[in-house]
Amino acid sequence: MNSTDSNPTLVARARKVTREYRVGDKRIFPNTYLAPMSGVTDISFRRLISRLAGGRTGLLVSEFITVEGLTRLNPRICRQMAFGQEERPFTVQIYGGEADRMAWGAKMVEEAGADFVEINCGCPAPKIVSKGGGSGLLRDHGNLKAIISQVKQAVKIPVTVKVRIGWAEDQINLLETQKVVEGEGAEALVIHGRTRQQGYKGLANWDLIALAKSKASIPVIGNGDILKVEDVIDKLERYGVDGVAVGRGAMHNPWIFGQMADLFEGKVPREPSLEEHKALFTEYLALLREEQDIEGRVLGKLKQMGARVLKCLPNAKGGRTDVLRSQSLNEFFDNLHKLLDSIEDYQGRALEAVRELNGKDANEVVFGKDYKN
Ligand SMILES: Cc1cc2nc3c(=O)[nH]c(=O)nc-3n(C[C@H](O)[C@H](O)[C@H](O)COP(=O)(O)O)c2cc1C
């Protein structure tokens, strides 16, 4: 790896910010959290992230899991709770709109051995909101209260809640939501700084996240638009949060957790070499194969990662298209190696080129409709 930024001042700045927090009796270090992303952060992806970071990932979280499917013992849904021991401390996130089912689902999460259970209060998808779940709970604090209360009664493990700042620009109610979350005894609050109406458009409102933190009695994890270690330091310095959650940035920069941990250990974070890019995909392939043997699905997952990671390489546009059009695993790796071998004078990745985390040119994205994994 090369030294990026070779930025000793970053090391000095990292010494001065919060680096850990506690949830229940568990210390979370470093204070980074891989934000749950349905269709992305499955066990293979999380284990890859954990390996790249030498196990120093902070918190890893499952994709959101429907309590309808869990409590009806749907095998595919129950399997989504599986995690590797190296992922601890591990959170399973659940969603639903009925308090008794959420409590039942949370009990199953506890029995599966997770360290924490998280309630999803942020998903904007209409089919979830229409049943009262996800960000629907931001407009129904009575039900949110009932859900947290019943979940708390059902389990001994700490309960965390992930929210958005409100339903719409003119219905921002983060502080009221926070009051319910804290009042019912949840042990950490994760705040995605957008409204439900925004989907993934625009930038997250970190000022509101900071306001919530200034009033909080539990750890507050801020979330939105983090792509690199400089962003993490910036958010910790400017907004005083206890931790930060990284979502789409982890698809572009899966090394970010290790880079962050290095920085907190006093080392200048380094950019991955081109050889390490090759190793990334080889390792991901092995982890994917442990979970499934359908070649098309494995290839799809490799391409999902390729689309993001290769976008950060300088002058790789044509080669990247070839990689993403590959029809077989062999072709994928041939094209990948051809692309990586063709890059001259590599000085590190061009993360600024992907400032647009949505993966589209226009910052106009609606969850589940426009967002391209
Ligand atoms: C493809 C995709 C799937 C997501 N799935 C979930 C989910 O299952 N649960 C959840 O709480 N948030 C989910 N989110 C939201 C992210 O956790 C995060 O809050 C959001 O992407 C903002 O963070 P970012 O700017 O770092 O990406 C998803 C986001 C994306 C892009």
mmCIF file of C-alpha atoms and ligand atoms in Angstrom:
data_model
loop_
_atom_site.group_PDB
_atom_site.id
_atom_site.type_symbol
_atom_site.label_atom_id
_atom_site.label_comp_id
_atom_site.label_asym_id
_atom_site.label_seq_id
_atom_site.Cartn_x
_atom_site.Cartn_y
_atom_site.Cartn_z
ATOM 1 C CA MET A 1 0.000 0.000 0.000
ATOM 2 C CA ASN A 2 1.076 3.588 -0.542
ATOM 3 C CA SER A 3 0.769 6.218 2.123
ATOM 4 C CA THR A 4 -2.209 8.317 1.154
ATOM 5 C CA ASP A 5 -2.369 11.914 1.941
ATOM 6 C CA SER A 6 0.734 11.116 3.936
ATOM 7 C CA ASN A 7 -0.966 13.250 6.376
ATOM 8 C CA PRO A 8 0.586 13.341 9.808
ATOM 9 C CA THR A 9 -1.804 16.101 10.800
ATOM 10 C CA LEU A 10 -4.605 13.610 10.327
ATOM 11 C CA VAL A 11 -2.935 11.379 12.921
ATOM 12 C CA ALA A 12 -2.689 14.339 15.275
ATOM 13 C CA ARG A 13 -6.340 15.224 14.721
ATOM 14 C CA ALA A 14 -7.373 11.608 15.266
ATOM 15 C CA ARG A 15 -5.727 11.686 18.700
ATOM 16 C CA LYS A 16 -8.104 14.379 19.823
ATOM 17 C CA VAL A 17 -11.469 12.920 18.810
ATOM 18 C CA THR A 18 -13.709 10.364 20.478
ATOM 19 C CA ARG A 19 -12.645 6.902 19.361
ATOM 20 C CA GLU A 20 -14.931 4.554 21.231
ATOM 21 C CA TYR A 21 -18.263 4.312 22.995
ATOM 22 C CA ARG A 22 -20.120 1.733 25.024
ATOM 23 C CA VAL A 23 -23.400 -0.004 24.409
ATOM 24 C CA GLY A 24 -24.472 -1.920 27.496
ATOM 25 C CA ASP A 25 -21.323 -3.616 28.793
ATOM 26 C CA LYS A 26 -19.649 -3.722 25.356
ATOM 27 C CA ARG A 27 -16.899 -1.352 24.305
ATOM 28 C CA ILE A 28 -17.146 -0.393 20.639
ATOM 29 C CA PHE A 29 -13.721 0.440 19.206
ATOM 30 C CA PRO A 30 -13.153 1.983 16.792
ATOM 31 C CA ASN A 31 -16.360 4.003 16.844
ATOM 32 C CA THR A 32 -17.269 3.127 13.271
ATOM 33 C CA TYR A 33 -20.398 1.209 12.291
ATOM 34 C CA LEU A 34 -21.049 -0.475 8.959
ATOM 35 C CA ALA A 35 -24.504 0.892 8.149
ATOM 36 C CA PRO A 36 -26.938 -1.862 7.203
ATOM 37 C CA MET A 37 -27.632 -2.031 3.474
ATOM 38 C CA SER A 38 -30.213 -4.482 2.274
ATOM 39 C CA GLY A 39 -28.886 -6.533 -0.631
ATOM 40 C CA VAL A 40 -25.308 -5.537 0.211
ATOM 41 C CA THR A 41 -24.189 -6.087 3.809
ATOM 42 C CA ASP A 42 -24.835 -9.816 3.990
ATOM 43 C CA ILE A 43 -22.542 -12.196 5.850
ATOM 44 C CA SER A 44 -20.043 -12.438 2.971
ATOM 45 C CA PHE A 45 -19.701 -8.678 2.614
ATOM 46 C CA ARG A 46 -19.382 -8.166 6.372
ATOM 47 C CA ARG A 47 -16.762 -10.870 6.755
ATOM 48 C CA LEU A 48 -14.791 -9.282 3.924
ATOM 49 C CA ILE A 49 -14.961 -5.900 5.648
ATOM 50 C CA SER A 50 -13.855 -7.509 8.896
ATOM 51 C CA ARG A 51 -10.874 -9.248 7.260
ATOM 52 C CA LEU A 52 -9.746 -6.086 5.489
ATOM 53 C CA ALA A 53 -9.763 -4.305 8.831
ATOM 54 C CA GLY A 54 -8.013 -7.100 10.720
ATOM 55 C CA GLY A 55 -11.159 -7.492 12.825
ATOM 56 C CA ARG A 56 -11.125 -3.838 13.906
ATOM 57 C CA THR A 57 -14.474 -2.866 12.447
ATOM 58 C CA GLY A 58 -16.315 -1.365 15.390
ATOM 59 C CA LEU A 59 -19.880 -2.537 14.859
ATOM 60 C CA LEU A 60 -21.166 -4.792 12.105
ATOM 61 C CA VAL A 61 -24.893 -4.966 11.475
ATOM 62 C CA SER A 62 -27.104 -7.352 9.519
ATOM 63 C CA GLU A 63 -29.262 -6.206 6.643
ATOM 64 C CA PHE A 64 -32.703 -5.262 7.922
ATOM 65 C CA ILE A 65 -34.791 -8.363 8.545
ATOM 66 C CA THR A 66 -38.557 -8.581 8.430
ATOM 67 C CA VAL A 67 -40.094 -9.838 11.675
ATOM 68 C CA GLU A 68 -42.999 -11.183 9.601
ATOM 69 C CA GLY A 69 -40.606 -13.579 7.900
ATOM 70 C CA LEU A 70 -38.652 -14.334 11.063
ATOM 71 C CA THR A 71 -41.625 -15.197 13.208
ATOM 72 C CA ARG A 72 -43.124 -17.326 10.446
ATOM 73 C CA LEU A 73 -39.826 -19.203 10.425
ATOM 74 C CA ASN A 74 -39.118 -18.493 6.775
ATOM 75 C CA PRO A 75 -35.742 -20.264 6.358
ATOM 76 C CA ARG A 76 -34.278 -17.683 3.970
ATOM 77 C CA ILE A 77 -35.184 -14.843 6.327
ATOM 78 C CA CYS A 78 -33.931 -16.673 9.442
ATOM 79 C CA ARG A 79 -30.650 -17.332 7.640
ATOM 80 C CA GLN A 80 -30.133 -13.561 7.356
ATOM 81 C CA MET A 81 -29.418 -13.518 11.093
ATOM 82 C CA ALA A 82 -26.336 -15.733 10.668
ATOM 83 C CA PHE A 83 -23.007 -14.144 11.475
ATOM 84 C CA GLY A 84 -19.399 -15.191 12.021
ATOM 85 C CA GLN A 85 -17.895 -15.033 15.504
ATOM 86 C CA GLU A 86 -15.273 -12.633 14.156
ATOM 87 C CA GLU A 87 -18.085 -10.162 13.524
ATOM 88 C CA ARG A 88 -18.745 -9.566 17.220
ATOM 89 C CA PRO A 89 -19.985 -7.314 18.628
ATOM 90 C CA PHE A 90 -22.790 -7.933 16.163
ATOM 91 C CA THR A 91 -26.184 -6.282 15.746
ATOM 92 C CA VAL A 92 -29.221 -7.729 13.998
ATOM 93 C CA GLN A 93 -31.566 -5.087 12.666
ATOM 94 C CA ILE A 94 -35.286 -5.879 12.450
ATOM 95 C CA TYR A 95 -38.254 -4.064 10.997
ATOM 96 C CA GLY A 96 -42.021 -4.261 11.283
ATOM 97 C CA GLY A 97 -44.999 -2.228 12.390
ATOM 98 C CA GLU A 98 -46.538 -4.478 15.055
ATOM 99 C CA ALA A 99 -45.163 -4.306 18.562
ATOM 100 C CA ASP A 100 -45.907 -7.911 19.551
ATOM 101 C CA ARG A 101 -44.284 -9.311 16.415
ATOM 102 C CA MET A 102 -41.283 -7.015 16.809
ATOM 103 C CA ALA A 103 -40.886 -8.299 20.375
ATOM 104 C CA TRP A 104 -41.119 -11.900 19.181
ATOM 105 C CA GLY A 105 -38.602 -11.198 16.405
ATOM 106 C CA ALA A 106 -36.233 -9.532 18.884
ATOM 107 C CA LYS A 107 -36.409 -12.617 21.097
ATOM 108 C CA MET A 108 -35.338 -14.713 18.112
ATOM 109 C CA VAL A 109 -32.437 -12.338 17.502
ATOM 110 C CA GLU A 110 -31.326 -12.795 21.100
ATOM 111 C CA GLU A 111 -31.609 -16.567 20.799
ATOM 112 C CA ALA A 112 -29.496 -16.433 17.626
ATOM 113 C CA GLY A 113 -26.728 -14.980 19.806
ATOM 114 C CA ALA A 114 -26.511 -11.401 18.533
ATOM 115 C CA ASP A 115 -25.042 -8.835 20.915
ATOM 116 C CA PHE A 116 -27.614 -6.134 20.161
ATOM 117 C CA VAL A 117 -30.950 -5.839 18.422
ATOM 118 C CA GLU A 118 -31.696 -2.725 16.391
ATOM 119 C CA ILE A 119 -35.106 -1.348 15.439
ATOM 120 C CA ASN A 120 -35.309 0.112 11.924
ATOM 121 C CA CYS A 121 -37.091 3.460 11.901
ATOM 122 C CA GLY A 122 -35.637 4.752 8.687
ATOM 123 C CA CYS A 123 -36.507 2.583 5.716
ATOM 124 C CA PRO A 124 -38.438 4.738 3.229
ATOM 125 C CA ALA A 125 -39.807 1.886 1.053
ATOM 126 C CA PRO A 126 -43.577 2.299 0.572
ATOM 127 C CA LYS A 127 -44.359 -1.397 1.131
ATOM 128 C CA ILE A 128 -42.742 -1.208 4.574
ATOM 129 C CA VAL A 129 -44.018 2.220 5.534
ATOM 130 C CA SER A 130 -47.576 1.281 4.545
ATOM 131 C CA LYS A 131 -47.515 -1.452 7.205
ATOM 132 C CA GLY A 132 -46.348 1.036 9.834
ATOM 133 C CA GLY A 133 -42.689 -0.038 9.856
ATOM 134 C CA GLY A 134 -39.436 1.679 8.903
ATOM 135 C CA SER A 135 -39.711 5.441 8.658
ATOM 136 C CA GLY A 136 -43.490 5.113 9.121
ATOM 137 C CA LEU A 137 -42.649 5.021 12.842
ATOM 138 C CA LEU A 138 -41.339 8.579 12.636
ATOM 139 C CA ARG A 139 -44.956 9.701 12.133
ATOM 140 C CA ASP A 140 -46.416 7.412 14.774
ATOM 141 C CA HIS A 141 -44.563 7.928 18.012
ATOM 142 C CA GLY A 142 -47.265 6.044 19.927
ATOM 143 C CA ASN A 143 -46.447 2.900 17.995
ATOM 144 C CA LEU A 144 -42.712 3.549 18.185
ATOM 145 C CA LYS A 145 -43.034 3.786 21.955
ATOM 146 C CA ALA A 146 -45.013 0.534 22.092
ATOM 147 C CA ILE A 147 -42.493 -1.250 19.884
ATOM 148 C CA ILE A 148 -39.419 -0.188 21.854
ATOM 149 C CA SER A 149 -41.152 -0.917 25.141
ATOM 150 C CA GLN A 150 -42.255 -4.425 24.137
ATOM 151 C CA VAL A 151 -38.909 -5.242 22.535
ATOM 152 C CA LYS A 152 -37.140 -4.090 25.708
ATOM 153 C CA GLN A 153 -39.357 -6.336 27.805
ATOM 154 C CA ALA A 154 -38.725 -9.316 25.523
ATOM 155 C CA VAL A 155 -34.902 -9.287 25.543
ATOM 156 C CA LYS A 156 -31.962 -8.774 27.866
ATOM 157 C CA ILE A 157 -29.516 -7.649 25.163
ATOM 158 C CA PRO A 158 -29.296 -3.891 24.519
ATOM 159 C CA VAL A 159 -31.781 -2.394 22.081
ATOM 160 C CA THR A 160 -30.646 0.276 19.619
ATOM 161 C CA VAL A 161 -32.733 2.345 17.215
ATOM 162 C CA LYS A 162 -31.831 3.726 13.774
ATOM 163 C CA VAL A 163 -33.852 6.733 12.650
ATOM 164 C CA ARG A 164 -34.055 9.504 10.084
ATOM 165 C CA ILE A 165 -34.429 13.161 11.055
ATOM 166 C CA GLY A 166 -38.106 13.227 10.148
ATOM 167 C CA TRP A 167 -40.671 12.356 7.543
ATOM 168 C CA ALA A 168 -40.273 15.443 5.335
ATOM 169 C CA GLU A 169 -38.578 18.824 5.303
ATOM 170 C CA ASP A 170 -41.578 20.400 7.041
ATOM 171 C CA GLN A 171 -41.986 17.484 9.454
ATOM 172 C CA ILE A 172 -38.576 17.247 11.054
ATOM 173 C CA ASN A 173 -39.058 15.756 14.500
ATOM 174 C CA LEU A 174 -35.712 14.247 15.425
ATOM 175 C CA LEU A 175 -35.698 15.613 18.967
ATOM 176 C CA GLU A 176 -39.183 14.264 19.687
ATOM 177 C CA THR A 177 -38.213 10.885 18.237
ATOM 178 C CA GLN A 178 -35.068 10.934 20.358
ATOM 179 C CA LYS A 179 -37.149 11.605 23.465
ATOM 180 C CA VAL A 180 -39.250 8.501 22.780
ATOM 181 C CA VAL A 181 -36.172 6.382 22.042
ATOM 182 C CA GLU A 182 -34.402 7.439 25.244
ATOM 183 C CA GLY A 183 -37.589 7.407 27.318
ATOM 184 C CA GLU A 184 -38.241 3.770 26.469
ATOM 185 C CA GLY A 185 -34.708 2.772 27.437
ATOM 186 C CA ALA A 186 -32.994 2.159 24.101
ATOM 187 C CA GLU A 187 -29.241 2.096 24.534
ATOM 188 C CA ALA A 188 -27.940 3.825 21.403
ATOM 189 C CA LEU A 189 -29.382 5.994 18.646
ATOM 190 C CA VAL A 190 -28.180 5.897 15.051
ATOM 191 C CA ILE A 191 -29.236 8.959 13.042
ATOM 192 C CA HIS A 192 -29.272 9.037 9.250
ATOM 193 C CA GLY A 193 -29.366 12.783 8.616
ATOM 194 C CA ARG A 194 -31.987 12.760 5.865
ATOM 195 C CA THR A 195 -35.774 12.846 5.850
ATOM 196 C CA ARG A 196 -37.856 9.983 4.533
ATOM 197 C CA GLN A 197 -38.956 12.237 1.680
ATOM 198 C CA GLN A 198 -35.335 12.809 0.656
ATOM 199 C CA GLY A 199 -34.667 9.112 0.184
ATOM 200 C CA TYR A 200 -30.973 9.330 -0.663
ATOM 201 C CA LYS A 201 -31.052 12.738 -2.345
ATOM 202 C CA GLY A 202 -29.017 15.689 -1.207
ATOM 203 C CA LEU A 203 -26.674 15.706 1.729
ATOM 204 C CA ALA A 204 -27.318 14.532 5.258
ATOM 205 C CA ASN A 205 -28.064 17.262 7.802
ATOM 206 C CA TRP A 206 -25.234 16.892 10.305
ATOM 207 C CA ASP A 207 -26.194 20.053 12.189
ATOM 208 C CA LEU A 208 -29.362 18.323 13.319
ATOM 209 C CA ILE A 209 -27.402 15.214 14.240
ATOM 210 C CA ALA A 210 -25.117 17.422 16.372
ATOM 211 C CA LEU A 211 -28.126 19.047 18.017
ATOM 212 C CA ALA A 212 -29.507 15.644 18.958
ATOM 213 C CA LYS A 213 -26.111 14.614 20.304
ATOM 214 C CA SER A 214 -25.918 17.743 22.455
ATOM 215 C CA LYS A 215 -29.113 16.680 24.207
ATOM 216 C CA ALA A 216 -28.523 12.946 24.305
ATOM 217 C CA SER A 217 -28.170 10.690 27.316
ATOM 218 C CA ILE A 218 -27.201 7.658 25.184
ATOM 219 C CA PRO A 219 -24.523 7.234 22.493
ATOM 220 C CA VAL A 220 -25.398 8.924 19.195
ATOM 221 C CA ILE A 221 -24.010 7.537 15.957
ATOM 222 C CA GLY A 222 -24.171 9.952 13.025
ATOM 223 C CA ASN A 223 -24.716 8.738 9.481
ATOM 224 C CA GLY A 224 -24.533 10.181 5.999
ATOM 225 C CA ASP A 225 -22.064 10.818 3.173
ATOM 226 C CA ILE A 226 -18.880 9.358 4.678
ATOM 227 C CA LEU A 227 -16.435 8.003 2.112
ATOM 228 C CA LYS A 228 -12.950 8.288 3.563
ATOM 229 C CA VAL A 229 -11.069 8.658 6.815
ATOM 230 C CA GLU A 230 -10.882 12.434 6.473
ATOM 231 C CA ASP A 231 -14.693 12.482 6.492
ATOM 232 C CA VAL A 232 -14.787 10.403 9.679
ATOM 233 C CA ILE A 233 -12.392 12.735 11.475
ATOM 234 C CA ASP A 234 -14.269 15.748 10.158
ATOM 235 C CA LYS A 235 -17.620 14.470 11.442
ATOM 236 C CA LEU A 236 -16.221 13.507 14.848
ATOM 237 C CA GLU A 237 -14.513 16.887 15.235
ATOM 238 C CA ARG A 238 -17.305 19.094 13.998
ATOM 239 C CA TYR A 239 -20.389 17.351 15.267
ATOM 240 C CA GLY A 240 -19.207 15.700 18.481
ATOM 241 C CA VAL A 241 -20.986 12.400 17.847
ATOM 242 C CA ASP A 242 -19.982 9.233 19.704
ATOM 243 C CA GLY A 243 -19.513 7.301 16.492
ATOM 244 C CA VAL A 244 -20.153 7.329 12.767
ATOM 245 C CA ALA A 245 -21.942 4.919 10.452
ATOM 246 C CA VAL A 246 -20.665 4.333 6.919
ATOM 247 C CA GLY A 247 -23.078 3.033 4.299
ATOM 248 C CA ARG A 248 -22.499 3.511 0.576
ATOM 249 C CA GLY A 249 -18.955 4.699 1.254
ATOM 250 C CA ALA A 250 -18.085 1.161 2.385
ATOM 251 C CA MET A 251 -19.050 -0.143 -1.060
ATOM 252 C CA HIS A 252 -16.665 2.294 -2.713
ATOM 253 C CA ASN A 253 -14.011 2.056 -0.080
ATOM 254 C CA PRO A 254 -14.226 -1.277 1.769
ATOM 255 C CA TRP A 255 -10.825 -0.536 3.321
ATOM 256 C CA ILE A 256 -12.145 2.424 5.292
ATOM 257 C CA PHE A 257 -12.604 0.526 8.572
ATOM 258 C CA GLY A 258 -9.020 -0.719 8.623
ATOM 259 C CA GLN A 259 -7.757 2.716 7.604
ATOM 260 C CA MET A 260 -9.725 4.245 10.465
ATOM 261 C CA ALA A 261 -8.458 1.714 12.966
ATOM 262 C CA ASP A 262 -4.880 2.358 11.781
ATOM 263 C CA LEU A 263 -5.372 6.059 12.225
ATOM 264 C CA PHE A 264 -6.681 5.560 15.744
ATOM 265 C CA GLU A 265 -3.624 3.443 16.461
ATOM 266 C CA GLY A 266 -1.430 6.369 15.441
ATOM 267 C CA LYS A 267 -0.529 5.173 11.935
ATOM 268 C CA VAL A 268 -0.980 7.148 8.733
ATOM 269 C CA PRO A 269 -3.704 5.334 6.792
ATOM 270 C CA ARG A 270 -2.589 3.823 3.508
ATOM 271 C CA GLU A 271 -4.242 3.370 0.151
ATOM 272 C CA PRO A 272 -4.588 -0.195 -1.107
ATOM 273 C CA SER A 273 -2.180 -1.214 -3.876
ATOM 274 C CA LEU A 274 -3.378 -2.586 -7.206
ATOM 275 C CA GLU A 275 -2.369 -6.079 -6.005
ATOM 276 C CA GLU A 276 -4.588 -5.567 -2.978
ATOM 277 C CA HIS A 277 -7.451 -4.762 -5.317
ATOM 278 C CA LYS A 278 -6.933 -8.161 -6.947
ATOM 279 C CA ALA A 279 -6.797 -9.829 -3.529
ATOM 280 C CA LEU A 280 -10.008 -8.083 -2.501
ATOM 281 C CA PHE A 281 -12.013 -9.765 -5.241
ATOM 282 C CA THR A 282 -10.338 -13.148 -4.775
ATOM 283 C CA GLU A 283 -11.128 -13.063 -1.081
ATOM 284 C CA TYR A 284 -14.694 -11.932 -1.708
ATOM 285 C CA LEU A 285 -15.145 -14.795 -4.167
ATOM 286 C CA ALA A 286 -14.034 -17.316 -1.535
ATOM 287 C CA LEU A 287 -16.388 -15.850 1.076
ATOM 288 C CA LEU A 288 -19.314 -15.773 -1.354
ATOM 289 C CA ARG A 289 -18.706 -19.398 -2.287
ATOM 290 C CA GLU A 290 -18.959 -20.413 1.350
ATOM 291 C CA GLU A 291 -22.558 -19.201 1.250
ATOM 292 C CA GLN A 292 -23.721 -20.243 -2.202
ATOM 293 C CA ASP A 293 -22.714 -22.094 -5.339
ATOM 294 C CA ILE A 294 -24.928 -20.496 -7.979
ATOM 295 C CA GLU A 295 -22.318 -18.927 -10.270
ATOM 296 C CA GLY A 296 -24.647 -16.217 -11.599
ATOM 297 C CA ARG A 297 -25.342 -14.934 -8.089
ATOM 298 C CA VAL A 298 -21.691 -14.979 -7.104
ATOM 299 C CA LEU A 299 -20.821 -13.113 -10.299
ATOM 300 C CA GLY A 300 -23.583 -10.592 -9.600
ATOM 301 C CA LYS A 301 -22.148 -9.862 -6.167
ATOM 302 C CA LEU A 302 -18.622 -9.451 -7.529
ATOM 303 C CA LYS A 303 -19.941 -7.026 -10.122
ATOM 304 C CA GLN A 304 -21.869 -5.124 -7.456
ATOM 305 C CA MET A 305 -18.589 -4.545 -5.646
ATOM 306 C CA GLY A 306 -16.648 -3.987 -8.882
ATOM 307 C CA ALA A 307 -19.017 -1.230 -9.948
ATOM 308 C CA ARG A 308 -18.157 0.763 -6.826
ATOM 309 C CA VAL A 309 -14.550 -0.116 -6.081
ATOM 310 C CA LEU A 310 -13.279 0.208 -9.650
ATOM 311 C CA LYS A 311 -14.979 3.567 -10.048
ATOM 312 C CA CYS A 312 -12.361 4.895 -7.632
ATOM 313 C CA LEU A 313 -9.450 3.925 -9.871
ATOM 314 C CA PRO A 314 -7.952 6.619 -12.085
ATOM 315 C CA ASN A 315 -8.424 6.204 -15.866
ATOM 316 C CA ALA A 316 -10.216 2.882 -15.558
ATOM 317 C CA LYS A 317 -13.514 3.646 -17.245
ATOM 318 C CA GLY A 318 -13.203 1.433 -20.326
ATOM 319 C CA GLY A 319 -11.693 -1.485 -18.447
ATOM 320 C CA ARG A 320 -14.325 -1.193 -15.768
ATOM 321 C CA THR A 321 -17.098 -1.549 -18.331
ATOM 322 C CA ASP A 322 -15.463 -4.751 -19.625
ATOM 323 C CA VAL A 323 -15.273 -6.138 -16.089
ATOM 324 C CA LEU A 324 -18.917 -5.353 -15.452
ATOM 325 C CA ARG A 325 -20.019 -6.954 -18.743
ATOM 326 C CA SER A 326 -18.245 -10.231 -17.979
ATOM 327 C CA GLN A 327 -20.395 -13.303 -18.499
ATOM 328 C CA SER A 328 -18.509 -15.739 -16.277
ATOM 329 C CA LEU A 329 -16.246 -15.747 -13.249
ATOM 330 C CA ASN A 330 -13.208 -16.505 -15.430
ATOM 331 C CA GLU A 331 -13.998 -13.611 -17.711
ATOM 332 C CA PHE A 332 -14.550 -11.336 -14.711
ATOM 333 C CA PHE A 333 -11.132 -12.095 -13.245
ATOM 334 C CA ASP A 334 -9.391 -11.925 -16.648
ATOM 335 C CA ASN A 335 -10.858 -8.493 -17.293
ATOM 336 C CA LEU A 336 -10.180 -7.358 -13.749
ATOM 337 C CA HIS A 337 -6.514 -8.326 -13.901
ATOM 338 C CA LYS A 338 -6.164 -6.823 -17.362
ATOM 339 C CA LEU A 339 -7.556 -3.556 -16.057
ATOM 340 C CA LEU A 340 -5.421 -3.464 -12.930
ATOM 341 C CA ASP A 341 -2.254 -4.423 -14.831
ATOM 342 C CA SER A 342 -2.880 -1.638 -17.346
ATOM 343 C CA ILE A 343 -2.823 1.160 -14.770
ATOM 344 C CA GLU A 344 0.466 3.047 -14.825
ATOM 345 C CA ASP A 345 1.832 5.447 -12.230
ATOM 346 C CA TYR A 346 -0.761 4.436 -9.664
ATOM 347 C CA GLN A 347 -0.722 6.961 -6.832
ATOM 348 C CA GLY A 348 -3.747 5.804 -4.902
ATOM 349 C CA ARG A 349 -7.430 5.917 -5.586
ATOM 350 C CA ALA A 350 -9.397 8.886 -6.854
ATOM 351 C CA LEU A 351 -12.055 8.971 -4.170
ATOM 352 C CA GLU A 352 -13.092 12.495 -5.049
ATOM 353 C CA ALA A 353 -14.273 11.130 -8.372
ATOM 354 C CA VAL A 354 -17.051 9.244 -6.571
ATOM 355 C CA ARG A 355 -18.226 12.036 -4.315
ATOM 356 C CA GLU A 356 -21.601 11.162 -5.734
ATOM 357 C CA LEU A 357 -22.321 8.172 -3.550
ATOM 358 C CA ASN A 358 -25.557 7.291 -5.262
ATOM 359 C CA GLY A 359 -23.679 5.917 -8.193
ATOM 360 C CA LYS A 360 -25.488 8.167 -10.639
ATOM 361 C CA ASP A 361 -24.579 11.523 -12.050
ATOM 362 C CA ALA A 362 -27.678 13.252 -10.820
ATOM 363 C CA ASN A 363 -28.202 13.236 -7.086
ATOM 364 C CA GLU A 364 -31.770 12.070 -7.537
ATOM 365 C CA VAL A 365 -32.394 8.714 -6.025
ATOM 366 C CA VAL A 366 -35.323 6.932 -4.432
ATOM 367 C CA PHE A 367 -34.725 3.829 -2.368
ATOM 368 C CA GLY A 368 -35.587 0.572 -4.090
ATOM 369 C CA LYS A 369 -36.517 2.337 -7.322
ATOM 370 C CA ASP A 370 -33.610 4.349 -8.593
ATOM 371 C CA TYR A 371 -30.813 3.199 -6.326
ATOM 372 C CA LYS A 372 -28.504 0.921 -8.255
ATOM 373 C CA ASN A 373 -26.697 -1.523 -6.021
HETATM 374 C C1 LIG B 1 -28.812 -0.250 -0.970
HETATM 375 C C2 LIG B 1 -29.129 0.297 0.385
HETATM 376 C C3 LIG B 1 -29.791 -0.505 1.306
HETATM 377 C C4 LIG B 1 -30.080 -0.024 2.581
HETATM 378 N N1 LIG B 1 -30.655 -0.872 3.501
HETATM 379 C C5 LIG B 1 -30.834 -0.435 4.785
HETATM 380 C C6 LIG B 1 -31.289 -1.323 5.801
HETATM 381 O O1 LIG B 1 -31.503 -2.526 5.580
HETATM 382 N N2 LIG B 1 -31.452 -0.819 7.057
HETATM 383 C C7 LIG B 1 -31.173 0.494 7.361
HETATM 384 O O2 LIG B 1 -31.334 0.914 8.519
HETATM 385 N N3 LIG B 1 -30.738 1.343 6.419
HETATM 386 C C8 LIG B 1 -30.532 0.901 5.160
HETATM 387 N N4 LIG B 1 -29.988 1.749 4.235
HETATM 388 C C9 LIG B 1 -29.559 3.112 4.657
HETATM 389 C C10 LIG B 1 -28.095 3.102 5.113
HETATM 390 O O3 LIG B 1 -27.912 2.312 6.269
HETATM 391 C C11 LIG B 1 -27.629 4.533 5.441
HETATM 392 O O4 LIG B 1 -28.421 5.024 6.474
HETATM 393 C C12 LIG B 1 -27.728 5.461 4.227
HETATM 394 O O5 LIG B 1 -27.214 4.851 3.069
HETATM 395 C C13 LIG B 1 -26.961 6.775 4.499
HETATM 396 O O6 LIG B 1 -25.604 6.531 4.750
HETATM 397 P P1 LIG B 1 -24.470 6.749 3.619
HETATM 398 O O7 LIG B 1 -24.597 8.161 3.148
HETATM 399 O O8 LIG B 1 -23.190 6.462 4.350
HETATM 400 O O9 LIG B 1 -24.761 5.773 2.528
HETATM 401 C C14 LIG B 1 -29.716 1.296 2.937
HETATM 402 C C15 LIG B 1 -29.064 2.108 2.015
HETATM 403 C C16 LIG B 1 -28.756 1.631 0.745
HETATM 404 C C17 LIG B 1 -28.025 2.531 -0.192
#
